Coordinates of C-alpha atoms in Angstrom, one line a residue:
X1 CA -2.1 -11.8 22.9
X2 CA -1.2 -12.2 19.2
X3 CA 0.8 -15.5 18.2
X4 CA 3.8 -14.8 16.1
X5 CA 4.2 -16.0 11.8
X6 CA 4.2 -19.3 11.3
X7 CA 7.8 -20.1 9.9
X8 CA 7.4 -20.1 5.7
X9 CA 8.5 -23.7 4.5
X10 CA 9.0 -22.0 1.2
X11 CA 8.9 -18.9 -0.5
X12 CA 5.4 -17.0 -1.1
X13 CA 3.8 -16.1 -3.9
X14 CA 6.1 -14.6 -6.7
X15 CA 6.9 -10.3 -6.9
X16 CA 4.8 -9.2 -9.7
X17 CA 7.0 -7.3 -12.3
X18 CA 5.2 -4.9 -15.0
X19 CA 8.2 -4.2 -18.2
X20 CA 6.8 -1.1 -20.0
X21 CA 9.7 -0.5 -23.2
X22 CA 9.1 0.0 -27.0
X23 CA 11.9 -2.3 -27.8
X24 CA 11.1 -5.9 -27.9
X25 CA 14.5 -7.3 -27.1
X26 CA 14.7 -5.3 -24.0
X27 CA 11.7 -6.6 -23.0
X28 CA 12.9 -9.9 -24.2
X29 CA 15.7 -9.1 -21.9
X30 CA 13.9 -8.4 -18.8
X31 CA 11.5 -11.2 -19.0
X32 CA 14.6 -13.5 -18.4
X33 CA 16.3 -11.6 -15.8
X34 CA 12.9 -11.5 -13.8
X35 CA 11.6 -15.1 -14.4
X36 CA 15.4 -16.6 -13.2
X37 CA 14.8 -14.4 -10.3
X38 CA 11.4 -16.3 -9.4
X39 CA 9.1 -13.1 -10.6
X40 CA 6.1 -13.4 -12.4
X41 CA 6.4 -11.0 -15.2
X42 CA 3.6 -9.2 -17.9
X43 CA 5.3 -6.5 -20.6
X44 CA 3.4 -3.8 -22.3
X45 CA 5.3 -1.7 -25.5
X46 CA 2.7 1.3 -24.9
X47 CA 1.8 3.4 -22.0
X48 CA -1.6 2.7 -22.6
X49 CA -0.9 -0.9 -23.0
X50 CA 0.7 -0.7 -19.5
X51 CA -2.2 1.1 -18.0
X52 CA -4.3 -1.3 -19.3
X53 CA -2.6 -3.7 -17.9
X54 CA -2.2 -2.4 -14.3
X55 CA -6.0 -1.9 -14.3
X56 CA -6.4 -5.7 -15.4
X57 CA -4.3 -7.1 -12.5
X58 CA -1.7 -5.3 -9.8
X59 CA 2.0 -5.2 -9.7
X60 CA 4.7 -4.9 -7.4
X61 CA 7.5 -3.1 -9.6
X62 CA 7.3 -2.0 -12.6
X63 CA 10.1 -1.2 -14.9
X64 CA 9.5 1.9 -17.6
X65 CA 11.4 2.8 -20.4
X66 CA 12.1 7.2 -20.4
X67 CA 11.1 7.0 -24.0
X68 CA 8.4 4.9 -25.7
X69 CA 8.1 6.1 -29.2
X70 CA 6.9 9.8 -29.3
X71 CA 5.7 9.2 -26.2
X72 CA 7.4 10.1 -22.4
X73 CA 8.1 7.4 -19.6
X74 CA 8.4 10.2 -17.5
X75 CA 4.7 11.1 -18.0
X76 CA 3.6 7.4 -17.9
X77 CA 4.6 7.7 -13.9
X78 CA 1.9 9.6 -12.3
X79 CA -0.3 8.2 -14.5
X80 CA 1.0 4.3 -13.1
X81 CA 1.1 5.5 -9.6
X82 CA -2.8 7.2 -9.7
X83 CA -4.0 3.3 -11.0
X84 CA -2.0 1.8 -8.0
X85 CA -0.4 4.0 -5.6
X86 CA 1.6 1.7 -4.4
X87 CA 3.7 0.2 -7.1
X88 CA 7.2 0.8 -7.0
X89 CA 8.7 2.4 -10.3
X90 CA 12.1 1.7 -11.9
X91 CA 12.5 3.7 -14.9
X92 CA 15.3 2.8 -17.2
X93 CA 17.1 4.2 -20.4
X94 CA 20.2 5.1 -22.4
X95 CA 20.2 8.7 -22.0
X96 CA 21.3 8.9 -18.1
X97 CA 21.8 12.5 -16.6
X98 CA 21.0 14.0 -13.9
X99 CA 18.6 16.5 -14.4
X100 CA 16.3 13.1 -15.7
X101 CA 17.2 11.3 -12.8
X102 CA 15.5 13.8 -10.5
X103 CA 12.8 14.5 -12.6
X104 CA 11.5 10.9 -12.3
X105 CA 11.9 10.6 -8.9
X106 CA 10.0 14.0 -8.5
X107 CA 7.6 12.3 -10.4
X108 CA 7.3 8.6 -8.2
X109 CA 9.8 6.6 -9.0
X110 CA 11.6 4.6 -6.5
X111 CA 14.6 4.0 -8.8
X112 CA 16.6 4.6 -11.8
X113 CA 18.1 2.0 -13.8
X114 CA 20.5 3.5 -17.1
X115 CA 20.8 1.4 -20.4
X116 CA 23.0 -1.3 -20.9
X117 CA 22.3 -3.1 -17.6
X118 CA 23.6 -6.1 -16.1
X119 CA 21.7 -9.0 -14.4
X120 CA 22.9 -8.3 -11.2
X121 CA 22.2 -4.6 -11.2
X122 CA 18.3 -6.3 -12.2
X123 CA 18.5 -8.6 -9.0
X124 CA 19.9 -5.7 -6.6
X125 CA 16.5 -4.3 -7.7
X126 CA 14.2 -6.6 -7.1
X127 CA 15.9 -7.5 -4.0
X128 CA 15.5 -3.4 -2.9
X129 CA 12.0 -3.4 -4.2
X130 CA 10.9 -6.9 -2.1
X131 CA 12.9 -5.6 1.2
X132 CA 11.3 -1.8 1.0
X133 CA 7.7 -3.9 0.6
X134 CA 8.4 -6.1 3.9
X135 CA 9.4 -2.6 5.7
X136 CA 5.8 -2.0 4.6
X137 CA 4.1 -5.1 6.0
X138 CA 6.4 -4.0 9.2
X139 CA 5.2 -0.7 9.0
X140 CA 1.2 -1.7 9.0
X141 CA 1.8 -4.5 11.3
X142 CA 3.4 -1.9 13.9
X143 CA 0.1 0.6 13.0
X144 CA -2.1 -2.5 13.8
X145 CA -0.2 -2.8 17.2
X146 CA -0.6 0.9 18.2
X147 CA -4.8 0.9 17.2
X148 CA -4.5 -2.1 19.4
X149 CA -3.3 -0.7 22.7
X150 CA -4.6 2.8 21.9
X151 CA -8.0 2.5 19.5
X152 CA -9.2 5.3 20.1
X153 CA -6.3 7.7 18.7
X154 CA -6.8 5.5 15.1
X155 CA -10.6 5.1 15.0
X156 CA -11.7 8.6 16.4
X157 CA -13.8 10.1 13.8
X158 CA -16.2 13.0 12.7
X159 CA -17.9 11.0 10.0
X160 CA -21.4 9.4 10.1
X161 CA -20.4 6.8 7.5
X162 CA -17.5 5.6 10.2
X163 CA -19.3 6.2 12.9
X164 CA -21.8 3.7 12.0
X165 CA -19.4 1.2 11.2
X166 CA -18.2 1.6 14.6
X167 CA -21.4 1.1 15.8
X168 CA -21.9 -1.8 14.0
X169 CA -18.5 -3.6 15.0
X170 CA -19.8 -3.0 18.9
X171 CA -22.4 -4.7 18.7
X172 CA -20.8 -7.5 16.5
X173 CA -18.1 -7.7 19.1
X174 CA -21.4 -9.1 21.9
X175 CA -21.7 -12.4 19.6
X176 CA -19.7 -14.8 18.1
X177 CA -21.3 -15.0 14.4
X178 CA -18.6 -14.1 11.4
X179 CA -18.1 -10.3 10.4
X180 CA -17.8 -9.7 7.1
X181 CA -15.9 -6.2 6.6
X182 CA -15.7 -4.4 3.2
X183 CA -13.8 -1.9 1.7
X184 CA -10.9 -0.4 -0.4
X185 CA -7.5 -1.0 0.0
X186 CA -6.3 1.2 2.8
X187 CA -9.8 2.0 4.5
X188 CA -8.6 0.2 7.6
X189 CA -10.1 -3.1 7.7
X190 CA -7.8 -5.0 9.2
X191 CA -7.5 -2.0 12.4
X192 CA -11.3 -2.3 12.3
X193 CA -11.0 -6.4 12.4
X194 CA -8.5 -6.4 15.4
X195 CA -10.7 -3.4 17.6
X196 CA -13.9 -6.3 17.4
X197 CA -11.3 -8.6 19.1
X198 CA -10.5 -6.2 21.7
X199 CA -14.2 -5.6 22.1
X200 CA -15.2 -9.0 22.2
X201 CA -15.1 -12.1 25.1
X202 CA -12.3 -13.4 23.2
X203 CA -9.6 -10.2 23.9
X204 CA -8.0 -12.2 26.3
X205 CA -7.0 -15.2 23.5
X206 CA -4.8 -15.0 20.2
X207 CA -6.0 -12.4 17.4
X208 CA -4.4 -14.3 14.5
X209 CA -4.0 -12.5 10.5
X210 CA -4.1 -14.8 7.6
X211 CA -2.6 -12.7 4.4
X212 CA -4.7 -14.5 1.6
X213 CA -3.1 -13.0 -1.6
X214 CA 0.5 -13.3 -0.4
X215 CA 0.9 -17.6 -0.5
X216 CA 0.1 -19.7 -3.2
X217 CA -2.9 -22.7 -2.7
X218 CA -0.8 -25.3 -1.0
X219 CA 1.2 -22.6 0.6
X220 CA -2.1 -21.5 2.2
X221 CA -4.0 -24.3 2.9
X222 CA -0.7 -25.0 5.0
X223 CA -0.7 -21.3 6.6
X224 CA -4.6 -21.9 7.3
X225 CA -4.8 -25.9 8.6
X226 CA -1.1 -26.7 9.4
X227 CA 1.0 -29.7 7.8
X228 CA 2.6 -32.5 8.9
X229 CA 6.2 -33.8 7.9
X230 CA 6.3 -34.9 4.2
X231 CA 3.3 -33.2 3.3
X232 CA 4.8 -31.5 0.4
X233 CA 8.4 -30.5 -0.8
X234 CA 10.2 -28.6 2.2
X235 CA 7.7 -30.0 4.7
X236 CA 10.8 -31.3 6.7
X237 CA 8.3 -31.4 10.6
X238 CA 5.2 -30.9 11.8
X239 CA 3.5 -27.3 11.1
X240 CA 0.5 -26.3 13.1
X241 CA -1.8 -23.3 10.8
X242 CA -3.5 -20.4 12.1
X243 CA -6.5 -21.9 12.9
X244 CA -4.6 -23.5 16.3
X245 CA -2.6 -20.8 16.7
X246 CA -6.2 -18.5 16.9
X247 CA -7.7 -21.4 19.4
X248 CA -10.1 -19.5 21.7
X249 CA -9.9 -16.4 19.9
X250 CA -10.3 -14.9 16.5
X251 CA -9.1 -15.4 13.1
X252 CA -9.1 -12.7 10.5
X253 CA -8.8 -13.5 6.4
X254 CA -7.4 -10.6 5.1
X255 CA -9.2 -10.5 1.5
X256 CA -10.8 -13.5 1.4
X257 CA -11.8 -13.4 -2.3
X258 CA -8.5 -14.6 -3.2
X259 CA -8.8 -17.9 -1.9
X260 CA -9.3 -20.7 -4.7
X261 CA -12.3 -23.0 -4.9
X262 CA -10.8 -25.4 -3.1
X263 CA -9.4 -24.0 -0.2
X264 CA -13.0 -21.9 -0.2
X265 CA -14.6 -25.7 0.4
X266 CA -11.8 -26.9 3.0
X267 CA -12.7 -23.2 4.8
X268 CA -16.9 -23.8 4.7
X269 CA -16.7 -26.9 5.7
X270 CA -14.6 -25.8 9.1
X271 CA -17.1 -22.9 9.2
X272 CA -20.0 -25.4 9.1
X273 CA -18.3 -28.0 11.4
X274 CA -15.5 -26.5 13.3
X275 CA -13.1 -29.3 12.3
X276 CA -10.1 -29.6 9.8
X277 CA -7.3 -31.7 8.9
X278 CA -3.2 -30.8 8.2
X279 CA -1.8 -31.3 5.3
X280 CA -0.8 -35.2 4.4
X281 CA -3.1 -35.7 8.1
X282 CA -6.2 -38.1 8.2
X283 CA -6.7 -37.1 11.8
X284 CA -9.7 -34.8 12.1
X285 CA -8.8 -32.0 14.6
X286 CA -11.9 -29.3 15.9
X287 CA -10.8 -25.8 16.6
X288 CA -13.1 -23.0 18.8
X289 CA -12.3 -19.8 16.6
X290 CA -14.2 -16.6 15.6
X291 CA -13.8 -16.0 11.4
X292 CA -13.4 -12.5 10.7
X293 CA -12.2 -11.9 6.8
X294 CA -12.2 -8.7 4.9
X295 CA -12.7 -8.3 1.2
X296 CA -12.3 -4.9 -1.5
X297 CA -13.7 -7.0 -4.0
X298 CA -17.4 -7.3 -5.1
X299 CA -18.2 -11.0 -3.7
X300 CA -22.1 -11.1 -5.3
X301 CA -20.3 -10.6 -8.5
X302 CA -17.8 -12.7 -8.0
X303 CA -20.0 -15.3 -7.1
X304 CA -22.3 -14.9 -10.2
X305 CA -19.0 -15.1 -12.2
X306 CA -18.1 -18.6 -10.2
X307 CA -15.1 -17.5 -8.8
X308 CA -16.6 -17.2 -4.7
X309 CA -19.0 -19.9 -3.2
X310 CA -22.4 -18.6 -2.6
X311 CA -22.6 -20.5 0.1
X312 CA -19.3 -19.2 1.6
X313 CA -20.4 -15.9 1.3
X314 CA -23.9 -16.7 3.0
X315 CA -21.4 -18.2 6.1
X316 CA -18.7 -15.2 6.3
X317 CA -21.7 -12.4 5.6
X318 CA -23.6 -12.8 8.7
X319 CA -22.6 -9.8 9.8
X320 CA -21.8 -7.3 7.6
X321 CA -19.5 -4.0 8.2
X322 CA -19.2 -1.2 5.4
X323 CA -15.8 1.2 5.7
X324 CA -16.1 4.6 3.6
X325 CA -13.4 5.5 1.3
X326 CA -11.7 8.3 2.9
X327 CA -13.0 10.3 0.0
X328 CA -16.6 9.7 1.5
X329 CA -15.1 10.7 5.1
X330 CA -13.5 14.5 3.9
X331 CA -13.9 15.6 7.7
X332 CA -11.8 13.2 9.0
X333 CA -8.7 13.9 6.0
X334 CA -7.0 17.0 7.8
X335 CA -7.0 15.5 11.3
X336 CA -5.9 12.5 10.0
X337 CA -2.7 14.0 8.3
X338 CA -1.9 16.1 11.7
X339 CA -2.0 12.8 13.5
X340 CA 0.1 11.0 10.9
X341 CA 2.3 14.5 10.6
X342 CA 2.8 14.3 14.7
X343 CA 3.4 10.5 15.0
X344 CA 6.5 10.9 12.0
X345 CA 7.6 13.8 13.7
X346 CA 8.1 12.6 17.2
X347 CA 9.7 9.1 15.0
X348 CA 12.2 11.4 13.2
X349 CA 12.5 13.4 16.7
X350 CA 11.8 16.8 15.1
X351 CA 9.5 19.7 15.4
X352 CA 6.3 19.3 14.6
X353 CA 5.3 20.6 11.2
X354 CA 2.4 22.7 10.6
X355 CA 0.3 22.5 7.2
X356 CA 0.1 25.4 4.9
X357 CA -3.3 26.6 3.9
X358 CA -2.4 25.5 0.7
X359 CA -1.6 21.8 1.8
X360 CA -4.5 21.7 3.4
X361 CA -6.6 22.9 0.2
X362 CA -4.8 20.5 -1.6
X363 CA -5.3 17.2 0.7
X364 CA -9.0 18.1 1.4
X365 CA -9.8 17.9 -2.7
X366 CA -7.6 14.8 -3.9
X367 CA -9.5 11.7 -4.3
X368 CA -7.3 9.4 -2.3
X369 CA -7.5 6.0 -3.6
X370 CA -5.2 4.4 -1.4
X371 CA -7.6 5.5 1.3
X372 CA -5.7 6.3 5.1
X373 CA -2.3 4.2 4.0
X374 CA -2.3 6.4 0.7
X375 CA -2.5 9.5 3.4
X376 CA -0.1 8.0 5.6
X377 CA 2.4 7.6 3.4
X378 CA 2.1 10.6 1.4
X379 CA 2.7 12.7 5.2
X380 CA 6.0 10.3 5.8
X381 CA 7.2 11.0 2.6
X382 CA 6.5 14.7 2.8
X383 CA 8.7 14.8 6.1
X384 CA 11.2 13.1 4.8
X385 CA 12.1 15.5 1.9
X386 CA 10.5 18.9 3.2
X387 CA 12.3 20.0 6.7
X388 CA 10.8 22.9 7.2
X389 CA 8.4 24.1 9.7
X390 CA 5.4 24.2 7.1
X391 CA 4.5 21.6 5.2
X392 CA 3.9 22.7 1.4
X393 CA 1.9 21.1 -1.5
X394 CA 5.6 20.5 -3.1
X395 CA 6.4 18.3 -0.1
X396 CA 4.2 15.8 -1.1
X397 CA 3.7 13.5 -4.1
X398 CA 3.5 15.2 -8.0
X399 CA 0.4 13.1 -8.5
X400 CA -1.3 14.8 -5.2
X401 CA -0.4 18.0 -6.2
X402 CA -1.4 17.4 -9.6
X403 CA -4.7 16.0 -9.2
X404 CA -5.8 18.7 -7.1
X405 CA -4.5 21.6 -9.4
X406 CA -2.6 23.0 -6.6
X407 CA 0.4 23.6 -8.8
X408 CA 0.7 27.7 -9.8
X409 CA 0.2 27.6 -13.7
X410 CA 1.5 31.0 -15.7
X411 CA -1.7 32.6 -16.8
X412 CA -4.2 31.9 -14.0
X413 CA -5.6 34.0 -11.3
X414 CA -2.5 34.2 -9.3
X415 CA -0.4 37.3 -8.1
X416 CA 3.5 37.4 -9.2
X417 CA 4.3 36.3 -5.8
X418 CA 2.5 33.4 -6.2
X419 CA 3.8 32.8 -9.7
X420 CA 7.9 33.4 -8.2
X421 CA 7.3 31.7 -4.8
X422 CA 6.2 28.3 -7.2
X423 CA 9.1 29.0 -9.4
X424 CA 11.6 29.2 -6.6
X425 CA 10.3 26.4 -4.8
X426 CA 10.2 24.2 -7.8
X427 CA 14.4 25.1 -9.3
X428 CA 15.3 24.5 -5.3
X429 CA 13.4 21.0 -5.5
X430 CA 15.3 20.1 -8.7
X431 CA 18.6 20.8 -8.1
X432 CA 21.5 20.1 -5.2
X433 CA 22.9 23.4 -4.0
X434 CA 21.4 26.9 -3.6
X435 CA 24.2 27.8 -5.6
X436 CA 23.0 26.0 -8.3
X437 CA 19.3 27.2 -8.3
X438 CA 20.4 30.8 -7.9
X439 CA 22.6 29.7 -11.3
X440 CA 19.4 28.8 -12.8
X441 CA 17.4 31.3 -11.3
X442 CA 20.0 34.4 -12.6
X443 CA 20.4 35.7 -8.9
X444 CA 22.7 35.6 -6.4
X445 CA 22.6 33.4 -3.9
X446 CA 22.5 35.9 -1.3
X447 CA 18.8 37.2 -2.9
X448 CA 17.6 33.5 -3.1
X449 CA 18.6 32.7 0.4
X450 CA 16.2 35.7 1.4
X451 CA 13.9 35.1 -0.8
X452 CA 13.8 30.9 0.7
X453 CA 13.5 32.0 3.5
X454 CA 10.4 34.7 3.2
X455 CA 8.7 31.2 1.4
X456 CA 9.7 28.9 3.6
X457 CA 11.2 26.2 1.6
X458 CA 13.4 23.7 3.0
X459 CA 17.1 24.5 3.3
X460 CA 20.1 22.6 2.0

């Protein structure tokens, strides 16, 4: 059993917009639209200013300039998306045409926003960005459900790292001291942290998620220990937290580290004692709940820095559960993307795909920081635009492709097959028709249609 949200009083924590342009009155500009529309907002003039500042603290959007000075937006992209695969990109700028708007979405962006722009077209954005990013949560929620009623098809493995952690979480699941589990973004924690449940004595009660970085302080002291009417503005009745809603079962903090000191005390001290209190409550209440949080932060250095109790970390570490990178797991990367190739498949009721030898080259030797979701959503995004019955390296992300080198370049060790097949592939990618691309090609588009089909690439 899994108890459903607890109904938001007020709004989470704010979108986090990155504004990468040259020009300081755009910027200017931005800020203002963003900030009235409740975002927090950090600019950079520079790409490498922006990267900078990506690596210094995520983002949710980010808007980029096509030009900034001599240098291109349009190459800033995969460079944004390989710091945080996740962030969606807007990419703005005064010289609209076509040809640029598919070259940046080739190249990961979500959007396309041309120069002069109005406040509304700014909100319609934002608005896009936050609705695609609660699809998401959705999305992962719905994957949590399916490891739940069938583990086995998510956490079946060929890798000794994994299977150790597996190992681990069994025996973890026989007691009812706090798990620690640590890893990446994306490694699976939070699958991993809901299979101990099912393991445990306490399958039969709530399995309750707590989302640390999403709410502010009071917003998740509240989510946490509850509140009762008047507690704060918009507290208009009594709100029980998570920890009741988990009573008799387990309660998972998903990244821990972002708690402040504060609500890291309130937390020890119900670790310690079992008891709490709601918001604007004096009554003391007791709760009988198994703590399972998750972290991809480095605690020990967090706690040398003073921004984690060491004595919280002593109380959530008793045991403590390691997940791999998927980079450290490369057996498990091609069955992983035919099961995530099947399941989007039988979603979109279509054939199932097969993967080229090439794909399969190409997803074996990229790094994968996102870890499985990265995976995942690189194979949904791959049948979305590639309807074929093989799955090429040009169905999937530029940065994938990339990254691994799988791209033909003119002048390498490759046959003039090789070098027309890429070239094909690529003018059908970029433009609408096969007209068009036989235009651009100089054939006609009775040779191209042969020669699509001998390559496989998808049709109109």
């Amino acid at each position: 059993m899994e108890t459903g949200p607890v109904t938001p009083v007020v709004e989470p924590r704010p979108m986090r917009v990155l504004v990468v342009d040259d020009e300081r009155n755009i910027r200017t500009t931005l800020r203002v639209c963003l900030e009235g529309l409740g975002c927090e907002v950090r600019e950079a003039a520079t790409a490498d200013a922006a990267l900078a500042a990506l690596a210094q603290a995520p983002a949710d959007l980010a808007f980029v300039d096509l030009r900034l000075g001599t240098a291109s937006g349009l190459d800033l992209l995969p460079r944004l998306l390989a710091e945080s695969p996740t962030l969606d990109i807007v990419l703005i700028t005064a010289y609209a045409t076509f040809d640029t708007a598919v070259e940046a979405v080739r190249r990961g962006a979500r959007d396309y926003l041309p120069k002069p722009f109005t406040p509304a077209q700014i909100r319609h954005l934002v608005d896009k960005t936050r609705a695609h990013r609660e699809r998401g949560f959705q999305l992962d929620a719905l994957a949590e459900q399916l490891a739940q009623s069938v583990p086995e098809a998510t956490l079946e493995t060929a890798s000794p790292l994994m299977h150790a952690a597996l190992a681990l979480v069994t025996r973890a699941a026989a007691s009812d001291a706090a798990v620690l589990l640590r890893g990446e973004s994306g490694t699976g924690k939070g699958v991993l942290a809901r299979t101990l449940h099912s393991l445990s004595a306490r399958r039969r009660r709530p399995f309750v998620t707590v989302n640390c970085p999403t709410l502010s302080e009071q917003l998740l002291a509240s989510e946490l220990f509850g509140h009762v009417r008047g507690a704060f503005t918009g507290a208009v009745r009594d709100q029980p937290g998570r920890v009741e809603q988990a009573e008799g079962g387990t309660l998972f903090l998903d990244e821990v580290a972002e708690m402040s000191p504060a609500l890291q005390a309130q937390l020890l001290r119900f670790l310690q004692e079992k008891q709490f209190e709601r918001l604007g409550e004096g009554r003391t209440r007791r709760a009988d709940v198994r703590v399972v949080a998750a972290t991809n932060r480095d605690l020990e250095k967090d706690v040398a820095e003073g921004r984690f109790r060491e004595d919280l970390l002593y109380r959530l570490n008793v045991i403590e559960v390691k997940l791999p990178g998927l980079r450290e797991r490369p057996e498990d990367i091609l069955p992983l993307a035919r099961r995530f190739v099947t399941f989007f498949a039988r979603a979109a009721q279509r054939a199932v795909p097969e993967l080229s030898p090439a794909t399969e080259a190409m997803l074996r030797a990229y790094a994968w920081p996102g870890n499985v979701r990265e995976l995942r959503n690189a194979v949904e995004r791959a049948l979305i635009v590639w309807p074929a019955g093989v799955l090429e390296p040009q169905a999937f992300p530029e940065r994938i492709a990339a990254a691994t080198g799988s791209h033909v370049t003119l002048g390498g060790p490759h046959t003039l097959e090789e070098v027309e097949r890429e070239h094909i592939l690529r003018v059908l990618a970029s433009v609408p028709t096969l007209d068009e691309a036989a235009r651009v090609l100089g054939i006609d588009a009775s040779t191209l249609w042969r020669k699509r089909k001998r390559y496989e690439a998808p049709p109109d």
